[in-house]
Short mmCIF file of C-alpha atoms in Angstrom, two decimals:
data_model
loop_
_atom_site.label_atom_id
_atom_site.label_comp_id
_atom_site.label_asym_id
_atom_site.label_seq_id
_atom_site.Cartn_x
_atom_site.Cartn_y
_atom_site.Cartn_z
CA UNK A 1 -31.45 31.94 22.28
CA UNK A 2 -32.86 35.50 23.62
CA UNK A 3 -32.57 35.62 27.17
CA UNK A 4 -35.64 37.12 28.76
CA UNK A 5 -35.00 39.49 31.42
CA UNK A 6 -38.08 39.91 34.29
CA UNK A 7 -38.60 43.34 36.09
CA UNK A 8 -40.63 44.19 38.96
CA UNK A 9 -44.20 44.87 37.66
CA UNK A 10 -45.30 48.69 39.17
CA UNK A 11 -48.34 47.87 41.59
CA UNK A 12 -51.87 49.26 40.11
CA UNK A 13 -52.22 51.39 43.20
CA UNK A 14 -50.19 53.30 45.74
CA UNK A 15 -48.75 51.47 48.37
CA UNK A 16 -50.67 52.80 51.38
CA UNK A 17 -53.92 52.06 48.84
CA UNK A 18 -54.95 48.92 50.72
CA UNK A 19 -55.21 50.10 54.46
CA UNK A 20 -56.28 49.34 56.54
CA UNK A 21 -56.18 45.82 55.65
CA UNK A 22 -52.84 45.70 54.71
CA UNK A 23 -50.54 48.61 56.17
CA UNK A 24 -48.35 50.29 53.39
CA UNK A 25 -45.23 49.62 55.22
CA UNK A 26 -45.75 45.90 53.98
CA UNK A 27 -46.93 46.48 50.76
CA UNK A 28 -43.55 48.94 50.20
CA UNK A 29 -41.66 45.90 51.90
CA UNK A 30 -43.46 43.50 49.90
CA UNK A 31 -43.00 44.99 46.50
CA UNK A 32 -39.98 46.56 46.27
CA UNK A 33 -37.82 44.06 48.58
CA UNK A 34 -39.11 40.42 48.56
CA UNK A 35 -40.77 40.43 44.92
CA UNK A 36 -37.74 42.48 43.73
CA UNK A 37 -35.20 39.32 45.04
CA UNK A 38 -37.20 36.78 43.37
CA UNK A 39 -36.69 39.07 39.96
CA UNK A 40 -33.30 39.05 40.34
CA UNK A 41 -32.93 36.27 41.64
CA UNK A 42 -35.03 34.12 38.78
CA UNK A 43 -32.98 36.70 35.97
CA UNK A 44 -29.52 35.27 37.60
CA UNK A 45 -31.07 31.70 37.62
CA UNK A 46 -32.23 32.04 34.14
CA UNK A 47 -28.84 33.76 32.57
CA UNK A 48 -27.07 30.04 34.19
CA UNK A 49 -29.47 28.03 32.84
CA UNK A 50 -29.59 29.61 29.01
CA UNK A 51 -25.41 29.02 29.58
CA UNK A 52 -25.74 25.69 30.52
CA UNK A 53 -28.24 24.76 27.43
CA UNK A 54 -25.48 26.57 24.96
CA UNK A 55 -22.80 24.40 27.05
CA UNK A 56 -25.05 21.06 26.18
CA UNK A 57 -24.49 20.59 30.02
CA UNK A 58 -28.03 18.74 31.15
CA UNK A 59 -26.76 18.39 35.12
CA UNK A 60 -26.25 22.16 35.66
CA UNK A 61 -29.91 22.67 33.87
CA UNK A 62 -30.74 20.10 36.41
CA UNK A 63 -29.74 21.62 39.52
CA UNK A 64 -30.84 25.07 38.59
CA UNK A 65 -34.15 23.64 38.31
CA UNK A 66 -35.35 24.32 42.09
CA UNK A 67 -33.85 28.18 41.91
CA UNK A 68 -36.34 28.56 38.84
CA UNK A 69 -38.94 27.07 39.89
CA UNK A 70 -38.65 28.98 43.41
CA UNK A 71 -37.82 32.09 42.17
CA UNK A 72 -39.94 32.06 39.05
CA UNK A 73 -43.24 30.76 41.16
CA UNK A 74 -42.26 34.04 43.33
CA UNK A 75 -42.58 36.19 40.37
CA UNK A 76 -45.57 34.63 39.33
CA UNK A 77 -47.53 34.30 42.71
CA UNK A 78 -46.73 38.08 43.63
CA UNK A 79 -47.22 39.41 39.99
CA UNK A 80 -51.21 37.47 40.09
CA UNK A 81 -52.00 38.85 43.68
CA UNK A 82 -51.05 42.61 42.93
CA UNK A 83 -53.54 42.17 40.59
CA UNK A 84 -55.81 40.36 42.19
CA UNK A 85 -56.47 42.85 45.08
CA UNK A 86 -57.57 46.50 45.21
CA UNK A 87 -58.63 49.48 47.31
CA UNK A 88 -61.53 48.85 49.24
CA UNK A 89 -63.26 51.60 48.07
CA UNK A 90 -63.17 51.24 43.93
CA UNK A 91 -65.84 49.17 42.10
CA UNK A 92 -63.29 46.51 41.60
CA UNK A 93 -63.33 45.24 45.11
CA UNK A 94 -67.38 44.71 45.02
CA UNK A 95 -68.00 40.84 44.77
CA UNK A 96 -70.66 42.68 42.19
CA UNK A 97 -67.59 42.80 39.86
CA UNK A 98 -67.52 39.23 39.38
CA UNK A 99 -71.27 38.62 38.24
CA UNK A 100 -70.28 34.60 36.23
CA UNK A 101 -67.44 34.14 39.25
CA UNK A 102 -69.70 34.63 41.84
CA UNK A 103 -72.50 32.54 40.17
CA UNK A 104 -69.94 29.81 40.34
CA UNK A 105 -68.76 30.07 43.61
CA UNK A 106 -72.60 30.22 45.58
CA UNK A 107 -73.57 26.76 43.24
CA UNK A 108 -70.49 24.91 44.51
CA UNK A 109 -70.22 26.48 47.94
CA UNK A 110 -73.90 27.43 48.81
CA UNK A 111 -73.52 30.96 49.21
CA UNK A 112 -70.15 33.63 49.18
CA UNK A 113 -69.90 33.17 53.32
CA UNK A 114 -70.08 29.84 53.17
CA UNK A 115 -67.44 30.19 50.55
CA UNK A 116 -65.34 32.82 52.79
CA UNK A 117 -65.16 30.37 55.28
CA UNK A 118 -63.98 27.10 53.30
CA UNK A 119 -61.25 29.46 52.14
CA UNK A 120 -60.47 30.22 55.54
CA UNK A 121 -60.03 27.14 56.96
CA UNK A 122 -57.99 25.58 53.92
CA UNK A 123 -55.59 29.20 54.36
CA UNK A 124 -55.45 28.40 57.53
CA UNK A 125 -53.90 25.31 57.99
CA UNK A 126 -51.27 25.97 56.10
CA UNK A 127 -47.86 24.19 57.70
CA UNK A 128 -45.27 27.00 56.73
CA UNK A 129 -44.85 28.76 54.33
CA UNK A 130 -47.29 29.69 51.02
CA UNK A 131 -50.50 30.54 49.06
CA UNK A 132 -54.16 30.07 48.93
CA UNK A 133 -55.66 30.29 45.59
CA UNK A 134 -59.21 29.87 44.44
CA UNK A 135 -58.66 27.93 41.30
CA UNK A 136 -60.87 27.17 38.02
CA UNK A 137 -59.97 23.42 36.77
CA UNK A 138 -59.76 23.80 33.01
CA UNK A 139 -60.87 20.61 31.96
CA UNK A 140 -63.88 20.10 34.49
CA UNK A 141 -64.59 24.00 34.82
CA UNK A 142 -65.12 23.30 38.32
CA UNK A 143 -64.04 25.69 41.36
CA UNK A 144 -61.55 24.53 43.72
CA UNK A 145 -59.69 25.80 47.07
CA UNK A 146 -55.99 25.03 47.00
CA UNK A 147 -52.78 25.80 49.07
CA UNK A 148 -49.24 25.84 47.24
CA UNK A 149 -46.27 25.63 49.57
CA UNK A 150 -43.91 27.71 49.30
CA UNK A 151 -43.39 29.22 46.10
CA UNK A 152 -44.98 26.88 44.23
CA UNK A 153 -46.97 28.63 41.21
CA UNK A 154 -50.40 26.57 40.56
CA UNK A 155 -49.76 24.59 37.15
CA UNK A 156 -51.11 22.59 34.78
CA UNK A 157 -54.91 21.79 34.47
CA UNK A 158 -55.78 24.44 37.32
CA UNK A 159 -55.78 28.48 36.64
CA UNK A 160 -55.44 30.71 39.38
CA UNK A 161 -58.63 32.80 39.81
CA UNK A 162 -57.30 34.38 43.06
CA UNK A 163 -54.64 34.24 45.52
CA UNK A 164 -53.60 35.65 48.76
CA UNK A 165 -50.15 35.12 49.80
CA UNK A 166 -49.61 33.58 53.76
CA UNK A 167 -46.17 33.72 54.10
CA UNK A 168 -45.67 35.51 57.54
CA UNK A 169 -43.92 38.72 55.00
CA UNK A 170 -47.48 39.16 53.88
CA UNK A 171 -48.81 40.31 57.33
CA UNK A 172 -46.95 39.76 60.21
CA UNK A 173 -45.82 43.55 61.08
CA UNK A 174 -49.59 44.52 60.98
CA UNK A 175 -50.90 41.15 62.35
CA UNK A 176 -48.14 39.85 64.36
CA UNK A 177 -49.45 35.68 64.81
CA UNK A 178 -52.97 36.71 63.85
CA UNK A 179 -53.11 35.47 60.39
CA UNK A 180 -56.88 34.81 60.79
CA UNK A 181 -57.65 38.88 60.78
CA UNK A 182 -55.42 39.17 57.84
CA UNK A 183 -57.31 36.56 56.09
CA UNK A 184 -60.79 38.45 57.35
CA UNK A 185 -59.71 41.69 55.99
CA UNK A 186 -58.46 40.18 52.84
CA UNK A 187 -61.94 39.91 51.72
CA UNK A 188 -62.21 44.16 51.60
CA UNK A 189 -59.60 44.31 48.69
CA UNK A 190 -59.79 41.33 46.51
CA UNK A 191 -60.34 42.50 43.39
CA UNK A 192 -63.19 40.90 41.93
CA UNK A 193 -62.72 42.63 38.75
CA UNK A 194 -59.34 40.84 37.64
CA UNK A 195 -61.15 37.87 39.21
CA UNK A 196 -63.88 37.35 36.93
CA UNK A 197 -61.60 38.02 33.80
CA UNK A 198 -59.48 35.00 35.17
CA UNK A 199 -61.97 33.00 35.56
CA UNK A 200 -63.90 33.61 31.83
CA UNK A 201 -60.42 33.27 30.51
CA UNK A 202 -60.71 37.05 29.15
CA UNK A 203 -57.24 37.85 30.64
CA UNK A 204 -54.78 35.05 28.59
CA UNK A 205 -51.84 33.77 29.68
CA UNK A 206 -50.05 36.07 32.47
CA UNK A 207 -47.30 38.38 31.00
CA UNK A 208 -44.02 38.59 32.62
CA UNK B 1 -34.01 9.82 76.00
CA UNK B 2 -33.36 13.27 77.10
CA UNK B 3 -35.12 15.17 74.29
CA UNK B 4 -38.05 13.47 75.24
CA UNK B 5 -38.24 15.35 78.77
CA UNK B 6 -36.62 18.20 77.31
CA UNK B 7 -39.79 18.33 75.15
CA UNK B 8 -42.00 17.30 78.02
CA UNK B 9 -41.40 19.57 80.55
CA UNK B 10 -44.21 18.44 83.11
CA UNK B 11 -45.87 14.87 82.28
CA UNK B 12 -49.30 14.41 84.05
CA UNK B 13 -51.96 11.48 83.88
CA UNK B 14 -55.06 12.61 82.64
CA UNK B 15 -58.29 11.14 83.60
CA UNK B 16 -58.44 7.81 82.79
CA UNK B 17 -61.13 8.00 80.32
CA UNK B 18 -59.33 6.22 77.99
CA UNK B 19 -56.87 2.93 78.47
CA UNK B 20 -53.75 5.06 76.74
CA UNK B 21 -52.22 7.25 78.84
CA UNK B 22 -51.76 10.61 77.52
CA UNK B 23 -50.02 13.40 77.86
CA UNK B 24 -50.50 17.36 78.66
CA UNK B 25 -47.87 19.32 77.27
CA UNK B 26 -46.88 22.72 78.88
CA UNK B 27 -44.63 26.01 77.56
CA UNK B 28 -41.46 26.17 79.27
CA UNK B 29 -40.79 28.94 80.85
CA UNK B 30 -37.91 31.06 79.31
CA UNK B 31 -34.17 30.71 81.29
CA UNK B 32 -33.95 34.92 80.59
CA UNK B 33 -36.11 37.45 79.97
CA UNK B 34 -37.83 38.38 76.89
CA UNK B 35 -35.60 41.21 76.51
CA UNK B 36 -32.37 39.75 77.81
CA UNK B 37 -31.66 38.62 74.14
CA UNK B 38 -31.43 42.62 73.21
CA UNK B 39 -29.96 43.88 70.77
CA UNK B 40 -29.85 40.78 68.51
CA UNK B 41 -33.39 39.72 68.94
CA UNK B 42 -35.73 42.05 70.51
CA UNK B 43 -37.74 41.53 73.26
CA UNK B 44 -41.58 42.41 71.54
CA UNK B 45 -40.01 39.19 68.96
CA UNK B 46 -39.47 36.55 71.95
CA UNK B 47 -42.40 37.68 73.63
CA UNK B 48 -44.47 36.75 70.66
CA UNK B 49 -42.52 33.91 69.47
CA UNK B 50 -42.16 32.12 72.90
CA UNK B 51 -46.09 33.38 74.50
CA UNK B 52 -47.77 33.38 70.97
CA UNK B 53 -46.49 31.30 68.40
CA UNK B 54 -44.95 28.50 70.70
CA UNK B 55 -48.02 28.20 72.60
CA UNK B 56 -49.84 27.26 69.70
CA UNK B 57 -48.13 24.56 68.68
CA UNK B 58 -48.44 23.23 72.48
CA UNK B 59 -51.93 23.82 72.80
CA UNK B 60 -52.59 22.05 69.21
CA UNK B 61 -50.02 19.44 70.17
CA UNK B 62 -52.42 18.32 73.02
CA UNK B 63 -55.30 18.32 70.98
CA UNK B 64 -53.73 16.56 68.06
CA UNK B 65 -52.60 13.70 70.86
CA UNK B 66 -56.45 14.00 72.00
CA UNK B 67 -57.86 12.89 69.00
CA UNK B 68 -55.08 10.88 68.32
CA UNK B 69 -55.73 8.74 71.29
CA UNK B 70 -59.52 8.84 70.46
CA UNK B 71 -58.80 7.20 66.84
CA UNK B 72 -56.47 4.48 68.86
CA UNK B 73 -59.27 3.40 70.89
CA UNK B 74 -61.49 3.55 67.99
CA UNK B 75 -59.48 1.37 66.01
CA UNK B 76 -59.19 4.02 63.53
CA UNK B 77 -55.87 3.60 61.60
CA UNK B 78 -57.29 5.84 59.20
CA UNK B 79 -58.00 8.54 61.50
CA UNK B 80 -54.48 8.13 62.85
CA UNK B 81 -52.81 7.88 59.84
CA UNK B 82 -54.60 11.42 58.99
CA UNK B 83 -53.70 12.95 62.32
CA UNK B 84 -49.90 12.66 61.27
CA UNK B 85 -49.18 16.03 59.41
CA UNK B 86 -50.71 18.01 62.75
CA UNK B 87 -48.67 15.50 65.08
CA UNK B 88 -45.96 15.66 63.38
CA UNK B 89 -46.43 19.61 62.51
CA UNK B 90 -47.07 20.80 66.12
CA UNK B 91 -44.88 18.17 68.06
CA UNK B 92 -42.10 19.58 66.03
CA UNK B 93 -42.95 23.19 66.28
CA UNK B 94 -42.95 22.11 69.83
CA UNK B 95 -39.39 20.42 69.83
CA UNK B 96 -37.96 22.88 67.57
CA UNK B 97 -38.89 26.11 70.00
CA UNK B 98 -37.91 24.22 73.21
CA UNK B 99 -34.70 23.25 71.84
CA UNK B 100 -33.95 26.74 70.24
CA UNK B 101 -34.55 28.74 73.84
CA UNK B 102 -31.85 26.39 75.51
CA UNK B 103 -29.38 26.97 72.51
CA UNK B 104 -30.07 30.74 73.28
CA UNK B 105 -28.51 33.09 76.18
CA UNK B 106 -27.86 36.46 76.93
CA UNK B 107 -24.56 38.62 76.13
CA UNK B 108 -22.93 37.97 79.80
CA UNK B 109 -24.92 34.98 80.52
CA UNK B 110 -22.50 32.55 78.14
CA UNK B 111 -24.43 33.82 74.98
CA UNK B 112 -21.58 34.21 72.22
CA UNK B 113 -19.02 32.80 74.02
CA UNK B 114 -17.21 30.40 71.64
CA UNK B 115 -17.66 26.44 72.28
CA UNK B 116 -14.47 24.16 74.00
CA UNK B 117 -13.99 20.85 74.70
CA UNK B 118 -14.89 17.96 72.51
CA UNK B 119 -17.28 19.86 70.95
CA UNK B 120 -14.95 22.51 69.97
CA UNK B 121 -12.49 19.98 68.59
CA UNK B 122 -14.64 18.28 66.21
CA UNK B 123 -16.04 21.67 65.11
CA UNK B 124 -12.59 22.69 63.90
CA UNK B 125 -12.08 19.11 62.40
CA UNK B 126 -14.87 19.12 60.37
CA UNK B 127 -15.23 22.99 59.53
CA UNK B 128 -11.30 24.23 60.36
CA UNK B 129 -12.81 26.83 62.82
CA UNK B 130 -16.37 28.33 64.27
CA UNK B 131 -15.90 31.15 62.11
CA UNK B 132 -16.13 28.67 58.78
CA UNK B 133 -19.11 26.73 60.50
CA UNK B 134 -21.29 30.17 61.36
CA UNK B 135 -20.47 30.95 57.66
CA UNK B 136 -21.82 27.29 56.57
CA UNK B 137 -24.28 27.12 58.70
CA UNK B 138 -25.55 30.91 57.65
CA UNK B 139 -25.78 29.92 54.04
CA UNK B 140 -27.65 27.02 54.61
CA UNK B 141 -30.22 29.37 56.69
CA UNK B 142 -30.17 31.86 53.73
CA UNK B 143 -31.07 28.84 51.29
CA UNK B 144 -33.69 27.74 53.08
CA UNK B 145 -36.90 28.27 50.73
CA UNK B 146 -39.67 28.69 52.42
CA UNK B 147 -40.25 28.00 56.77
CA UNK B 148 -37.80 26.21 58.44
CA UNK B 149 -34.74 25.58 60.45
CA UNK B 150 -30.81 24.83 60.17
CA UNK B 151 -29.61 22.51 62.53
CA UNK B 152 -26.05 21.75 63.62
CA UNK B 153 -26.35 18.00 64.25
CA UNK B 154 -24.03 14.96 65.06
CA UNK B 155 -24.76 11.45 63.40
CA UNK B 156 -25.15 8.93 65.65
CA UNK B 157 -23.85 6.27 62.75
CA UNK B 158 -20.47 8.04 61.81
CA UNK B 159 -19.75 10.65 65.07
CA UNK B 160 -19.77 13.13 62.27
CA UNK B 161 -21.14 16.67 62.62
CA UNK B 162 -23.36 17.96 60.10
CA UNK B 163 -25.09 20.92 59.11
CA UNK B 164 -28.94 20.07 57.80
CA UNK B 165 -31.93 22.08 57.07
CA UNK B 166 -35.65 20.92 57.84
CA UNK B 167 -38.97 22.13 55.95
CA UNK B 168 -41.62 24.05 58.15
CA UNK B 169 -41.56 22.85 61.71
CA UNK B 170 -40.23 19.18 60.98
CA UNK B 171 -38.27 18.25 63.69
CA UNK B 172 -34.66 16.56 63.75
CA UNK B 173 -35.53 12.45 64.23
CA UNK B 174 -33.73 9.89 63.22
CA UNK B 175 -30.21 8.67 63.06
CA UNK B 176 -29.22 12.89 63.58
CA UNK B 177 -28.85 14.47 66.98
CA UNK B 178 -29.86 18.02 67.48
CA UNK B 179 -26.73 19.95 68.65
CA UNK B 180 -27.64 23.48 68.18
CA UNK B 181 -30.73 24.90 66.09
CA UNK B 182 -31.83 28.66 64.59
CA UNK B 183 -35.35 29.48 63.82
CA UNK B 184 -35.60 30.92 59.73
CA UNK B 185 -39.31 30.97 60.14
CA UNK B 186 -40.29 34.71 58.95
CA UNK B 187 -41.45 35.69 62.79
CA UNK B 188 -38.53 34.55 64.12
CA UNK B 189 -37.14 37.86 63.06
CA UNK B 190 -39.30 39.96 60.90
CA UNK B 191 -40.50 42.57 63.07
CA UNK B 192 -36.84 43.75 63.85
CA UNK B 193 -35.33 42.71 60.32
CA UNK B 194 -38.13 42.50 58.05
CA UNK B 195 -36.50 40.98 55.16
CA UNK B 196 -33.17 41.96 55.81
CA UNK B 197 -32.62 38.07 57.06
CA UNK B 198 -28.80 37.94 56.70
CA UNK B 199 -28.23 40.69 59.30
CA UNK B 200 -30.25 38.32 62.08
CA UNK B 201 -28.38 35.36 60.81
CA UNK B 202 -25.05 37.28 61.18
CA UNK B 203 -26.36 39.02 64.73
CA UNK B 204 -27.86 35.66 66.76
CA UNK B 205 -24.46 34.32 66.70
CA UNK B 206 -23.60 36.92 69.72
CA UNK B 207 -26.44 34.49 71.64
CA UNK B 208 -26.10 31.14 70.56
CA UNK B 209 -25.61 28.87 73.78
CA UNK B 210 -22.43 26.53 73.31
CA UNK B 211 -22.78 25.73 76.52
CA UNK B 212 -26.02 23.72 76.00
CA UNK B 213 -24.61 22.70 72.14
CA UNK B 214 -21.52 20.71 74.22
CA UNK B 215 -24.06 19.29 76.62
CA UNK B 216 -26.25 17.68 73.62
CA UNK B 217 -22.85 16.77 71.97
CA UNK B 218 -21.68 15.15 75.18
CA UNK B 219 -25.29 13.39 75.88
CA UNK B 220 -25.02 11.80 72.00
CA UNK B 221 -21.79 10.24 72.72
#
């Protein structure tokens, strides 16, 4: 069988796009260090696994399973938030960009502070590592706030509207321990544009 | 047990406004100075992790244990049984930290300076030398997905040492023994490494404490 290989996706904007909410040191960090070891680190995990399937051997699939599923949710969870933020100052990042989004999100959460501040609190109280996602369910088309730990992508009946990533990486040589700024200036750069396509289902299935 | 005043450095009654007696937890002061750990972890990194981050999980410890002994007098298993992930979250992050600044010292101070005695001996039984365990015990940090911590550990059952990794701030319970722990949590080491992790794995070794290691070892006999 072909053996996909992943590459690092080139970020939408320049690094030092996003200040000041999020300092281009990071970003450059960010991009080109962590998501580039999850790449290679999901294309080594991926080349074992297609050898193991050709050697009919089910326990090495087995046990590569966590390295995929780590790896590969890194890929994915960093590939949907580059695209899910941008600079403060394009048309993108106005919650005006998301007209059927943010239509949503004021009938289930009364209004887009009192939304801001459910997201908060469930980001928040996170215990480690991982990511808060605003999330469409696709059978009950209903909104949701979720945290995945870790790596973890978000799966099955939920698709990821938006994310913002809280491992310490993410913020902590602009924040230091104050992950509730980062989280307050978050709201400057999300872009509302990828946002609403995600959440009308205009953007299909994520490519890799 | 002596983890339990290890991790409860000053115990004081509270008022008695409820029949459970409860506890006030306070951050233990450092045995060096925030910069004594130079060059292998800078000083602006245990200044934040010890006044910042450990505080934290102190000062939510004590109000997890608050509401925890408000549910008991309630009657509220429910409310208790909900109160576990925080307990259990910021009682470990509690644990963890005041563990991990006794397994530390400076260069001069004992920090680096390999382990003897009993503990020494089983380390070379189990691992052939300290060299092999740092390189175990450094690939089991570098696995680590995610927060979290590698522990060298004995096991009460068997006498056997053990290397063992624990998600997030869970703390070592159970039939293990915490012998000698390193923090893989991101700001344990991020503002000095970023994500260059290997290179503070390799460099806390010049700081790790046998000293306090043999004592635990000894205490778990």
């Amino acid at each position: 069988m072909a053996q996909a290989k992943f590459t690092l996706p080139a970020l939408p904007y320049a690094y030092d796009a996003l200040e000041p909410y999020i300092s281009g040191q990071i970003m450059q960090i960010h991009h080109s260090k962590h998501h580039q070891t999850y790449v290679n680190n999901l294309n080594a995990a991926t080349a074992n696994h297609v050898k193991a399937l050709q050697e009919n051997d089910v326990r090495a699939q087995i046990n590569l399973q966590q390295a995929i599923k780590f790896n590969g949710g890194g890929h994915i969870n960093h590939s949907l938030f580059w695209a899910n933020l941008a600079p403060a100052n394009t048309s993108q990042a106005k919650p005006e960009s998301a007209p059927k989004l943010m239509e949503a999100i004021t009938a289930k959460y009364g209004s887009y502070g009192g939304f801001k501040n459910e997201f908060k609190g469930v980001l928040l109280g996170l215990q480690g590592s991982g990511w808060g996602w605003l999330v469409k369910n696709k059978k009950t088309e209903q909104l949701d706030i979720v945290i995945t730990k870790d790596q973890d992508p978000v799966v099955g009946d939920l698709a990821p509207i938006f994310g913002v990533d809280m491992w310490e990486h993410a913020y902590y040589l602009q924040y230091f321990n104050d992950k509730a700024s980062y989280v307050n200036g978050i709201w400057n750069i999300i872009n509302w544009d990828t946002a609403e396509g995600r959440f009308l289902g205009r953007s299909g299935a994520l490519k890799l | 047990m002596s983890l339990l005043r290890i991790a409860r450095p000053t115990i004081a009654r509270r008022s008695l406004l409820t029949s459970s007696i409860r506890y006030k937890h306070t951050l233990p002061d450092l045995p060096y100075d925030y910069a004594a750990l130079e060059p292998a972890i800078s000083g602006k990194i245990m200044e934040l992790h010890h006044s910042k981050h450990h505080q934290t999980y102190v000062s939510s410890l004590n109000d997890a244990e608050e509401k925890y002994a408000s549910a008991v007098s309630a009657n509220d298993v429910q409310g208790q049984i909900s109160l576990q992930p925080l307990l259990k979250f910021h009682g470990g992050g509690h644990i963890n930290h005041t563990l991990f600044w006794q397994n530390l010292a400076p260069k001069g101070s004992g920090g680096g300076e390999p382990p003897s005695g009993g503990l020494a001996g089983a380390i070379n039984n189990t691992y052939g030398s300290v060299e092999d365990l740092k390189k175990k015990m450094n690939a089991s940090l570098a696995g680590i997905q995610g927060s979290g911590w590698s522990w060298l550990v004995k096991d009460k059952d068997t006498g056997a040492l053990q290397v063992i990794t624990m998600p997030n701030q869970d703390p070592v319970v159970g039939k293990y023994v915490p012998l000698l722990g390193i923090d893989a949590w991101e700001h344990a080491y991020y503002l000095q490494y970023q994500n260059r992790k290997a290179e503070y794995f390799s460099a806390i070794w010049d700081v790790i404490n046998w000293k306090a290691a043999e004592a635990r070892y000894k205490a778990a006999a």
